[in-house]
């Protein structure tokens, strides 16, 4: 039988796994310090182009050892064979999420999904999510039909989720209702938008159907990353409870 304590742990785990922090930094020391500070409230460490270019797979393994699920965000976009082989290597690392750019087209996406699943089996990992990147949240000009087209491509190719802005969630809702929706461009009312053009607060994004929020600078550039991550975690919990009422 589960104790009350273990129920709390399960709930905490569920909400931690709705928050991905973008480790957009280039040093191992800073990445591991950040990992220590935020791990109570954050379940997913997103390793992007900067950190991966700087440190390679070793930082992925260190973050996995730290207990994070890893989201390797390299937005693969190349010929299908190259994407297939790269995705297979990525899968072998034991990561949980990785991105393929839908601009690469159906054949490329299918090749990427196949490679990722194959690699993940080698790693003994049956919980991996290939994500199709639809429209960058910094893009001010992408139209609705392009967004829908790309979301549908992701779905047809076997991607288990998409990345889109919070403002796009309503538009793709019916097309990809069964996929995971990963949403960057998250900012509180008092945060700077930085280079993000299409932003939403954590609560608004959850209420609009986001499954996972990606937050970078509001946490990594904060004077107190632990407190900043707790603040967003609490907003996720509150918004989630509202959607149940
Ligand atoms: O610092 P900030 O919260 O803007 O970071 C957002 C993160 O999400 C960055 O790592 C960026 O690469 C990523 N991302 C994005 N828009 C997408 C896909 C990924 O901002 N469509």
mmCIF file of C-alpha atoms and ligand atoms in Angstrom:
data_model
loop_
_atom_site.group_PDB
_atom_site.id
_atom_site.type_symbol
_atom_site.label_atom_id
_atom_site.label_comp_id
_atom_site.label_asym_id
_atom_site.label_seq_id
_atom_site.Cartn_x
_atom_site.Cartn_y
_atom_site.Cartn_z
ATOM 1 C CA UNK A 1 0.000 0.000 0.000
ATOM 2 C CA UNK A 2 1.208 3.522 -0.784
ATOM 3 C CA UNK A 3 1.774 5.931 2.090
ATOM 4 C CA UNK A 4 0.691 9.585 1.957
ATOM 5 C CA UNK A 5 4.381 10.382 1.548
ATOM 6 C CA UNK A 6 4.656 8.302 -1.586
ATOM 7 C CA UNK A 7 1.518 9.981 -3.040
ATOM 8 C CA UNK A 8 3.196 13.333 -2.503
ATOM 9 C CA UNK A 9 6.316 12.013 -4.241
ATOM 10 C CA UNK A 10 4.255 10.793 -7.220
ATOM 11 C CA UNK A 11 2.522 14.171 -7.558
ATOM 12 C CA UNK A 12 5.788 16.051 -7.232
ATOM 13 C CA UNK A 13 7.297 13.783 -9.881
ATOM 14 C CA UNK A 14 4.376 14.388 -12.243
ATOM 15 C CA UNK A 15 4.671 18.186 -12.034
ATOM 16 C CA UNK A 16 8.497 18.147 -12.123
ATOM 17 C CA UNK A 17 8.184 16.250 -15.387
ATOM 18 C CA UNK A 18 6.069 19.058 -16.831
ATOM 19 C CA UNK A 19 8.955 21.506 -16.443
ATOM 20 C CA UNK A 20 11.995 21.390 -18.751
ATOM 21 C CA UNK A 21 14.798 23.840 -18.125
ATOM 22 C CA UNK A 22 16.916 24.915 -21.095
ATOM 23 C CA UNK A 23 20.537 24.570 -19.961
ATOM 24 C CA UNK A 24 21.664 27.200 -22.472
ATOM 25 C CA UNK A 25 25.139 27.609 -20.979
ATOM 26 C CA UNK A 26 28.542 26.387 -22.096
ATOM 27 C CA UNK A 27 30.393 25.189 -19.015
ATOM 28 C CA UNK A 28 30.191 21.917 -17.155
ATOM 29 C CA UNK A 29 30.561 23.620 -13.783
ATOM 30 C CA UNK A 30 27.666 26.032 -14.417
ATOM 31 C CA UNK A 31 25.494 23.228 -15.779
ATOM 32 C CA UNK A 32 26.077 20.980 -12.771
ATOM 33 C CA UNK A 33 25.583 23.845 -10.307
ATOM 34 C CA UNK A 34 22.292 24.700 -12.004
ATOM 35 C CA UNK A 35 21.299 21.017 -11.930
ATOM 36 C CA UNK A 36 21.834 20.886 -8.153
ATOM 37 C CA UNK A 37 19.890 24.079 -7.519
ATOM 38 C CA UNK A 38 16.768 23.260 -9.513
ATOM 39 C CA UNK A 39 16.365 19.478 -9.293
ATOM 40 C CA UNK A 40 13.668 19.650 -6.600
ATOM 41 C CA UNK A 41 11.269 21.368 -8.999
ATOM 42 C CA UNK A 42 12.527 20.392 -12.446
ATOM 43 C CA UNK A 43 12.423 16.899 -13.933
ATOM 44 C CA UNK A 44 13.731 17.542 -17.444
ATOM 45 C CA UNK A 45 17.097 19.018 -18.395
ATOM 46 C CA UNK A 46 17.098 20.376 -21.940
ATOM 47 C CA UNK A 47 20.535 20.220 -23.527
ATOM 48 C CA UNK A 48 20.630 22.410 -26.609
ATOM 49 C CA UNK A 49 23.107 23.427 -29.268
ATOM 50 C CA UNK A 50 25.307 25.524 -26.981
ATOM 51 C CA UNK A 51 25.901 23.003 -24.179
ATOM 52 C CA UNK A 52 26.107 20.002 -26.507
ATOM 53 C CA UNK A 53 28.559 21.783 -28.820
ATOM 54 C CA UNK A 54 30.667 22.647 -25.809
ATOM 55 C CA UNK A 55 30.686 19.348 -23.910
ATOM 56 C CA UNK A 56 29.131 16.645 -26.091
ATOM 57 C CA UNK A 57 27.511 13.442 -24.787
ATOM 58 C CA UNK A 58 29.385 13.535 -21.442
ATOM 59 C CA UNK A 59 27.093 16.257 -20.087
ATOM 60 C CA UNK A 60 24.041 14.249 -21.177
ATOM 61 C CA UNK A 61 25.296 11.267 -19.152
ATOM 62 C CA UNK A 62 26.057 13.451 -16.127
ATOM 63 C CA UNK A 63 22.580 14.954 -16.152
ATOM 64 C CA UNK A 64 21.052 11.470 -16.496
ATOM 65 C CA UNK A 65 23.146 10.345 -13.508
ATOM 66 C CA UNK A 66 21.806 13.350 -11.635
ATOM 67 C CA UNK A 67 18.294 11.913 -12.041
ATOM 68 C CA UNK A 68 17.003 14.192 -14.795
ATOM 69 C CA UNK A 69 15.199 13.041 -17.910
ATOM 70 C CA UNK A 70 17.220 14.562 -20.730
ATOM 71 C CA UNK A 71 15.743 16.474 -23.649
ATOM 72 C CA UNK A 72 18.444 16.720 -26.318
ATOM 73 C CA UNK A 73 17.316 19.643 -28.470
ATOM 74 C CA UNK A 74 19.425 19.637 -31.632
ATOM 75 C CA UNK A 75 16.521 20.246 -34.075
ATOM 76 C CA UNK A 76 17.839 17.746 -36.627
ATOM 77 C CA UNK A 77 17.353 18.864 -40.235
ATOM 78 C CA UNK A 78 19.393 17.122 -42.979
ATOM 79 C CA UNK A 79 18.985 14.362 -45.559
ATOM 80 C CA UNK A 80 16.985 11.390 -44.245
ATOM 81 C CA UNK A 81 19.946 8.983 -43.930
ATOM 82 C CA UNK A 82 22.015 11.462 -41.931
ATOM 83 C CA UNK A 83 19.106 12.243 -39.622
ATOM 84 C CA UNK A 84 18.372 8.528 -39.202
ATOM 85 C CA UNK A 85 21.937 7.768 -38.151
ATOM 86 C CA UNK A 86 22.274 10.785 -35.860
ATOM 87 C CA UNK A 87 18.932 9.985 -34.212
ATOM 88 C CA UNK A 88 20.060 6.401 -33.618
ATOM 89 C CA UNK A 89 23.173 7.631 -31.802
ATOM 90 C CA UNK A 90 21.038 10.049 -29.793
ATOM 91 C CA UNK A 91 18.650 7.226 -28.850
ATOM 92 C CA UNK A 92 21.560 5.114 -27.597
ATOM 93 C CA UNK A 93 22.363 7.823 -25.039
ATOM 94 C CA UNK A 94 19.171 6.988 -23.132
ATOM 95 C CA UNK A 95 17.574 10.409 -23.483
ATOM 96 C CA UNK A 96 13.778 10.892 -23.217
ATOM 97 C CA UNK A 97 13.091 13.690 -25.735
ATOM 98 C CA UNK A 98 14.752 14.919 -28.882
ATOM 99 C CA UNK A 99 13.771 17.284 -31.683
ATOM 100 C CA UNK A 100 13.521 16.897 -35.445
ATOM 101 C CA UNK A 101 12.689 19.936 -37.569
ATOM 102 C CA UNK A 102 9.434 19.451 -39.511
ATOM 103 C CA UNK A 103 10.822 21.712 -42.268
ATOM 104 C CA UNK A 104 12.861 18.618 -43.260
ATOM 105 C CA UNK A 105 9.697 16.929 -44.586
ATOM 106 C CA UNK A 106 7.941 13.616 -44.039
ATOM 107 C CA UNK A 107 10.647 11.249 -45.234
ATOM 108 C CA UNK A 108 13.270 12.920 -43.066
ATOM 109 C CA UNK A 109 11.008 12.894 -40.013
ATOM 110 C CA UNK A 110 10.173 9.205 -40.488
ATOM 111 C CA UNK A 111 13.869 8.380 -40.832
ATOM 112 C CA UNK A 112 14.599 10.296 -37.622
ATOM 113 C CA UNK A 113 11.804 8.624 -35.648
ATOM 114 C CA UNK A 114 12.928 5.190 -36.818
ATOM 115 C CA UNK A 115 16.578 5.835 -35.907
ATOM 116 C CA UNK A 116 15.686 7.226 -32.501
ATOM 117 C CA UNK A 117 13.485 4.271 -31.595
ATOM 118 C CA UNK A 118 16.138 1.823 -32.778
ATOM 119 C CA UNK A 119 18.855 3.517 -30.710
ATOM 120 C CA UNK A 120 16.618 3.720 -27.636
ATOM 121 C CA UNK A 121 15.980 -0.031 -27.761
ATOM 122 C CA UNK A 122 19.747 -0.578 -27.662
ATOM 123 C CA UNK A 123 19.811 1.642 -24.539
ATOM 124 C CA UNK A 124 16.961 -0.401 -22.999
ATOM 125 C CA UNK A 125 14.798 2.712 -22.990
ATOM 126 C CA UNK A 126 11.191 2.264 -24.150
ATOM 127 C CA UNK A 127 10.066 5.782 -23.143
ATOM 128 C CA UNK A 128 11.430 8.076 -25.812
ATOM 129 C CA UNK A 129 9.619 10.967 -27.476
ATOM 130 C CA UNK A 130 10.646 12.200 -30.913
ATOM 131 C CA UNK A 131 9.340 15.778 -31.113
ATOM 132 C CA UNK A 132 8.625 17.687 -34.328
ATOM 133 C CA UNK A 133 9.577 21.357 -34.126
ATOM 134 C CA UNK A 134 6.817 23.308 -35.886
ATOM 135 C CA UNK A 135 7.491 27.062 -35.868
ATOM 136 C CA UNK A 136 10.216 28.676 -33.788
ATOM 137 C CA UNK A 137 8.849 30.837 -31.025
ATOM 138 C CA UNK A 138 11.150 33.630 -32.232
ATOM 139 C CA UNK A 139 9.402 33.587 -35.643
ATOM 140 C CA UNK A 140 7.024 36.522 -36.014
ATOM 141 C CA UNK A 141 5.798 35.667 -39.515
ATOM 142 C CA UNK A 142 4.727 32.025 -39.732
ATOM 143 C CA UNK A 143 1.118 31.589 -40.807
ATOM 144 C CA UNK A 144 -1.577 29.321 -39.399
ATOM 145 C CA UNK A 145 -1.733 26.985 -42.400
ATOM 146 C CA UNK A 146 2.024 26.388 -42.304
ATOM 147 C CA UNK A 147 1.807 25.600 -38.608
ATOM 148 C CA UNK A 148 -1.008 23.096 -39.136
ATOM 149 C CA UNK A 149 0.768 21.533 -42.093
ATOM 150 C CA UNK A 150 3.925 21.022 -40.021
ATOM 151 C CA UNK A 151 2.012 19.675 -36.999
ATOM 152 C CA UNK A 152 0.303 17.146 -39.282
ATOM 153 C CA UNK A 153 3.643 16.112 -40.784
ATOM 154 C CA UNK A 154 4.965 15.425 -37.286
ATOM 155 C CA UNK A 155 1.944 13.279 -36.521
ATOM 156 C CA UNK A 156 2.076 11.314 -39.795
ATOM 157 C CA UNK A 157 5.769 10.593 -39.359
ATOM 158 C CA UNK A 158 5.297 8.972 -35.951
ATOM 159 C CA UNK A 159 6.588 11.828 -33.805
ATOM 160 C CA UNK A 160 5.087 11.470 -30.333
ATOM 161 C CA UNK A 161 4.979 15.195 -29.748
ATOM 162 C CA UNK A 162 5.440 18.638 -31.208
ATOM 163 C CA UNK A 163 7.148 21.817 -30.102
ATOM 164 C CA UNK A 164 5.054 24.933 -30.620
ATOM 165 C CA UNK A 165 4.420 28.281 -28.972
ATOM 166 C CA UNK A 166 1.670 28.618 -26.389
ATOM 167 C CA UNK A 167 -0.219 30.857 -28.783
ATOM 168 C CA UNK A 168 -0.289 28.019 -31.341
ATOM 169 C CA UNK A 169 -1.852 25.448 -29.025
ATOM 170 C CA UNK A 170 -5.464 26.310 -29.876
ATOM 171 C CA UNK A 171 -4.719 26.092 -33.599
ATOM 172 C CA UNK A 172 -3.144 22.617 -33.455
ATOM 173 C CA UNK A 173 -5.449 21.263 -30.724
ATOM 174 C CA UNK A 174 -7.606 19.050 -32.979
ATOM 175 C CA UNK A 175 -4.856 17.997 -35.370
ATOM 176 C CA UNK A 176 -2.537 16.654 -32.677
ATOM 177 C CA UNK A 177 -4.813 16.078 -29.696
ATOM 178 C CA UNK A 178 -3.055 12.800 -28.833
ATOM 179 C CA UNK A 179 0.517 14.144 -29.054
ATOM 180 C CA UNK A 180 2.609 15.683 -26.302
ATOM 181 C CA UNK A 181 2.739 19.485 -26.639
ATOM 182 C CA UNK A 182 6.069 20.983 -25.610
ATOM 183 C CA UNK A 183 5.941 24.755 -25.238
ATOM 184 C CA UNK A 184 8.902 27.170 -25.093
ATOM 185 C CA UNK A 185 8.596 30.959 -25.012
ATOM 186 C CA UNK A 186 7.332 30.928 -21.421
ATOM 187 C CA UNK A 187 7.485 34.254 -19.604
ATOM 188 C CA UNK A 188 5.803 35.730 -16.545
ATOM 189 C CA UNK A 189 4.173 39.134 -16.905
ATOM 190 C CA UNK A 190 7.225 40.778 -15.272
ATOM 191 C CA UNK A 191 9.886 38.790 -17.225
ATOM 192 C CA UNK A 192 11.810 40.174 -20.224
ATOM 193 C CA UNK A 193 10.730 38.568 -23.537
ATOM 194 C CA UNK A 194 14.417 38.414 -24.694
ATOM 195 C CA UNK A 195 14.354 37.272 -28.359
ATOM 196 C CA UNK A 196 11.064 35.381 -28.032
ATOM 197 C CA UNK A 197 8.274 36.874 -30.127
ATOM 198 C CA UNK A 198 5.365 34.648 -29.102
ATOM 199 C CA UNK A 199 5.253 34.238 -25.343
ATOM 200 C CA UNK A 200 2.804 33.041 -22.700
ATOM 201 C CA UNK A 201 2.770 32.763 -18.926
ATOM 202 C CA UNK A 202 3.137 29.274 -17.381
ATOM 203 C CA UNK A 203 -0.497 29.280 -16.216
ATOM 204 C CA UNK A 204 -1.862 30.353 -19.603
ATOM 205 C CA UNK A 205 0.172 27.688 -21.393
ATOM 206 C CA UNK A 206 -1.033 24.884 -19.107
ATOM 207 C CA UNK A 207 -4.632 26.097 -19.399
ATOM 208 C CA UNK A 208 -4.258 26.093 -23.196
ATOM 209 C CA UNK A 209 -3.169 22.437 -23.221
ATOM 210 C CA UNK A 210 0.637 22.446 -22.916
ATOM 211 C CA UNK A 211 2.041 19.123 -21.647
ATOM 212 C CA UNK A 212 5.602 20.325 -20.922
ATOM 213 C CA UNK A 213 6.892 23.876 -20.477
ATOM 214 C CA UNK A 214 10.397 24.810 -21.609
ATOM 215 C CA UNK A 215 11.917 27.639 -19.615
ATOM 216 C CA UNK A 216 15.406 29.003 -20.081
ATOM 217 C CA UNK A 217 16.540 32.505 -19.178
ATOM 218 C CA UNK A 218 13.842 33.301 -16.577
ATOM 219 C CA UNK A 219 15.500 30.517 -14.519
ATOM 220 C CA UNK A 220 19.107 30.347 -15.743
ATOM 221 C CA UNK A 221 19.681 34.120 -15.605
ATOM 222 C CA UNK A 222 17.866 34.538 -12.315
ATOM 223 C CA UNK A 223 19.844 35.552 -9.226
ATOM 224 C CA UNK A 224 18.148 32.609 -7.503
ATOM 225 C CA UNK A 225 17.445 29.767 -9.987
ATOM 226 C CA UNK A 226 16.019 27.520 -7.273
ATOM 227 C CA UNK A 227 13.418 30.097 -6.314
ATOM 228 C CA UNK A 228 12.672 30.914 -9.955
ATOM 229 C CA UNK A 229 12.091 27.233 -10.727
ATOM 230 C CA UNK A 230 9.889 26.831 -7.657
ATOM 231 C CA UNK A 231 7.791 29.810 -8.779
ATOM 232 C CA UNK A 232 7.137 28.265 -12.200
ATOM 233 C CA UNK A 233 6.578 24.810 -10.720
ATOM 234 C CA UNK A 234 3.922 26.293 -8.379
ATOM 235 C CA UNK A 235 2.207 28.010 -11.277
ATOM 236 C CA UNK A 236 2.085 24.685 -13.145
ATOM 237 C CA UNK A 237 0.557 22.973 -10.100
ATOM 238 C CA UNK A 238 -2.043 25.741 -9.631
ATOM 239 C CA UNK A 239 -2.991 25.918 -13.308
ATOM 240 C CA UNK A 240 -3.258 22.142 -13.502
ATOM 241 C CA UNK A 241 -5.582 22.087 -10.499
ATOM 242 C CA UNK A 242 -7.734 24.796 -12.154
ATOM 243 C CA UNK A 243 -8.124 22.693 -15.299
ATOM 244 C CA UNK A 244 -9.467 19.854 -13.112
ATOM 245 C CA UNK A 245 -12.143 22.092 -11.537
HETATM 246 O O1 LIG B 1 15.543 31.353 -22.563
HETATM 247 P P1 LIG B 1 14.271 30.871 -23.169
HETATM 248 O O2 LIG B 1 13.200 30.546 -22.149
HETATM 249 O O3 LIG B 1 13.766 31.786 -24.269
HETATM 250 O O4 LIG B 1 14.675 29.487 -23.852
HETATM 251 C C1 LIG B 1 13.830 28.767 -24.699
HETATM 252 C C2 LIG B 1 14.508 27.509 -25.142
HETATM 253 O O5 LIG B 1 13.599 26.794 -25.982
HETATM 254 C C3 LIG B 1 15.776 27.722 -25.976
HETATM 255 O O6 LIG B 1 16.678 26.687 -25.573
HETATM 256 C C4 LIG B 1 15.360 27.488 -27.400
HETATM 257 O O7 LIG B 1 16.369 26.871 -28.170
HETATM 258 C C5 LIG B 1 14.191 26.541 -27.245
HETATM 259 N N1 LIG B 1 13.163 26.590 -28.294
HETATM 260 C C6 LIG B 1 12.453 27.727 -28.613
HETATM 261 N N2 LIG B 1 11.503 27.705 -29.600
HETATM 262 C C7 LIG B 1 11.252 26.571 -30.266
HETATM 263 C C8 LIG B 1 11.959 25.412 -29.945
HETATM 264 C C9 LIG B 1 12.916 25.452 -28.934
HETATM 265 O O8 LIG B 1 12.657 28.767 -27.971
HETATM 266 N N3 LIG B 1 10.293 26.528 -31.162
#
